[in-house]
Rosetta silent file (secondary structure, phi, psi, omega in degrees, C-alpha in Angstrom):
SEQUENCE: XXXXXXXXXXXXXXXXXXXXXXXXXXXXXXXXXXXXXXXXXXXXXXXXXXXXXXXXXXXXXXXXXXXXXXXXXXXXX
SCORE:     score description
SCORE:     0.000 S_00000001
   1 L     0.000  107.614  158.774   -0.080    0.303    0.211 S_00000001
   2 L   -48.782  165.991  160.758    1.423    3.543   -0.732 S_00000001
   3 H   -37.931  -55.579  178.152    1.804    6.303    1.349 S_00000001
   4 H   -65.379  -23.390  166.744   -0.752    8.045   -0.179 S_00000001
   5 H   -82.513  -33.919  172.147   -3.583    5.361    0.640 S_00000001
   6 H   -32.604  -82.882  154.498   -2.240    5.280    4.001 S_00000001
   7 H   -13.045  -84.831 -159.945   -3.155    8.721    4.290 S_00000001
   8 H   -69.523  -33.421  168.030   -6.429    8.573    2.869 S_00000001
   9 H   -47.551  -63.505 -160.123   -7.311    5.437    5.138 S_00000001
  10 H   -76.784  -42.939  162.651   -6.263    7.012    7.969 S_00000001
  11 H   -42.627  -63.250 -161.532   -8.234   10.272    7.207 S_00000001
  12 H   -59.874  -32.022  176.333  -11.098    8.429    6.203 S_00000001
  13 H   -58.978  -73.633 -165.997  -10.876    6.020    9.660 S_00000001
  14 H   -60.118  -14.636  175.925  -10.432    9.294   11.832 S_00000001
  15 H   -73.761  -37.672  179.983  -13.410   11.331    9.798 S_00000001
  16 H   -77.990  -26.571  156.604  -15.700    8.557   10.829 S_00000001
  17 H   -53.270  -41.950 -168.909  -14.329    8.318   14.405 S_00000001
  18 H   -72.120  -55.024 -172.572  -15.359   12.089   14.555 S_00000001
  19 H   -69.186  -20.730  145.932  -18.877   11.566   13.396 S_00000001
  20 H   -30.956  -70.701 -176.626  -19.378    8.617   15.691 S_00000001
  21 H   -52.518  -41.523 -172.939  -18.346   10.362   18.686 S_00000001
  22 H   -52.414  -42.153 -161.991  -20.704   13.436   17.384 S_00000001
  23 H   -75.609  -56.558  162.361  -23.540   11.210   17.116 S_00000001
  24 H   -40.850  -63.500 -176.811  -23.003    9.272   20.349 S_00000001
  25 H   -58.813  -39.377 -179.624  -22.869   12.373   22.476 S_00000001
  26 H   -61.470  -29.007 -154.170  -25.965   13.680   20.782 S_00000001
  27 H   -92.790  -52.158 -170.283  -27.844   10.917   21.376 S_00000001
  28 H   -61.186  -20.708  175.573  -26.736   10.181   24.999 S_00000001
  29 H   -70.797  -41.197 -156.590  -28.044   14.252   25.802 S_00000001
  30 H   -70.324  -48.888  175.049  -31.240   13.160   24.039 S_00000001
  31 H   -49.803  -52.628  179.661  -31.485   10.140   26.197 S_00000001
  32 H   -87.061   30.478  166.439  -30.996   11.748   29.334 S_00000001
  33 H   -93.737  -60.063 -170.381  -33.625   14.656   28.436 S_00000001
  34 H   -51.043  -70.708 -158.312  -36.239   11.426   28.061 S_00000001
  35 H   -42.497  -41.280 -166.332  -34.886    9.497   31.250 S_00000001
  36 H   -59.597  -62.720 -174.321  -35.671   12.915   32.937 S_00000001
  37 H   -69.220  -26.898  165.208  -38.888   13.369   31.922 S_00000001
  38 H   -53.498  -48.214 -164.508  -40.066    9.538   32.333 S_00000001
  39 H   -63.254  -79.973 -127.765  -38.568    9.898   36.322 S_00000001
  40 H   -79.504  -43.272  170.001  -40.990   13.191   37.006 S_00000001
  41 H   -51.312  -48.086 -177.799  -43.827   11.206   34.948 S_00000001
  42 H   -50.190  -50.434 -173.852  -43.220    7.792   37.022 S_00000001
  43 H   -67.959  -37.046  157.377  -43.363   10.012   40.217 S_00000001
  44 H   -43.994  -50.568 -151.778  -46.917   11.716   39.052 S_00000001
  45 H   -85.976  -15.069  177.396  -48.283    8.866   38.255 S_00000001
  46 H   -87.373  -32.806  172.970  -47.259    6.895   41.115 S_00000001
  47 H   -73.115  -12.432  173.014  -48.700    9.845   43.764 S_00000001
  48 H   -73.370  -39.344 -175.460  -52.067    9.781   42.036 S_00000001
  49 H   -88.152   16.242  166.422  -52.448    5.930   42.450 S_00000001
  50 H   -70.454  -39.251  165.528  -51.434    5.576   45.774 S_00000001
  51 H   -52.157  -46.055 -173.384  -54.548    6.125   47.637 S_00000001
  52 H   -62.713  -32.614 -169.638  -56.114    3.750   45.248 S_00000001
  53 H   -79.969  -23.156  156.771  -54.132    1.088   46.107 S_00000001
  54 H   -93.059  -10.174  138.614  -54.682    1.327   49.685 S_00000001
  55 H   -29.119  -67.413 -165.993  -57.835    1.061   49.291 S_00000001
  56 H   -56.362  -71.715  160.346  -57.369   -2.038   47.231 S_00000001
  57 H     8.471  -79.836 -175.972  -54.721   -3.151   50.263 S_00000001
  58 H   -65.250  -18.720  163.920  -57.708   -3.173   52.466 S_00000001
  59 H   -57.912  -62.549  179.804  -59.903   -4.960   50.449 S_00000001
  60 H   -60.587  -28.631 -178.770  -57.383   -7.978   49.853 S_00000001
  61 H   -64.450  -37.824  167.727  -56.472   -8.135   53.788 S_00000001
  62 H   -89.805   -9.839  158.606  -59.938   -8.778   54.243 S_00000001
  63 H   -52.662  -54.158 -169.876  -60.709  -11.099   51.960 S_00000001
  64 H   -67.638  -21.209 -178.015  -57.585  -13.066   52.792 S_00000001
  65 H   -65.423  -50.469 -177.068  -58.317  -12.967   56.732 S_00000001
  66 H   -56.451  -59.077 -179.490  -61.687  -14.699   55.833 S_00000001
  67 H   -58.200  -20.234 -176.532  -59.290  -17.417   53.784 S_00000001
  68 H   -95.606  -17.602  161.694  -56.994  -17.908   56.484 S_00000001
  69 H   -70.572  -31.331  163.905  -59.593  -18.694   58.908 S_00000001
  70 H   -55.744  -54.651  179.662  -61.188  -21.114   56.758 S_00000001
  71 H   -46.882  -60.292  176.753  -57.714  -22.933   56.016 S_00000001
  72 H   -50.323  -53.204  153.358  -57.321  -23.236   59.809 S_00000001
  73 H   -12.723  -63.581  177.810  -60.436  -24.590   60.329 S_00000001
  74 H   -52.377  -75.335 -172.238  -59.877  -27.178   57.442 S_00000001
  75 H   -95.077   35.694  170.252  -56.918  -28.236   58.798 S_00000001
  76 L   -90.963  -19.007 -173.087  -57.976  -28.949   62.394 S_00000001
  77 L   -84.460    0.000    0.000  -60.452  -31.445   61.104 S_00000001
């Protein structure tokens, strides 16, 4: 390979590396922005649904307390 071809290959490689790094860091900045929005959205949705979950939990505990009494009675027979 001649010196001229080596220099051309080196320039192409360096140019490709620069383009890759540019798009990599640009994409990383976009991802960070989206992650912040998703974190905020997740916190907002969790705050809205917590009261609903506590009501469901109380109902679930009532239903399970009845099941436990039945299973204890069945085991003693």
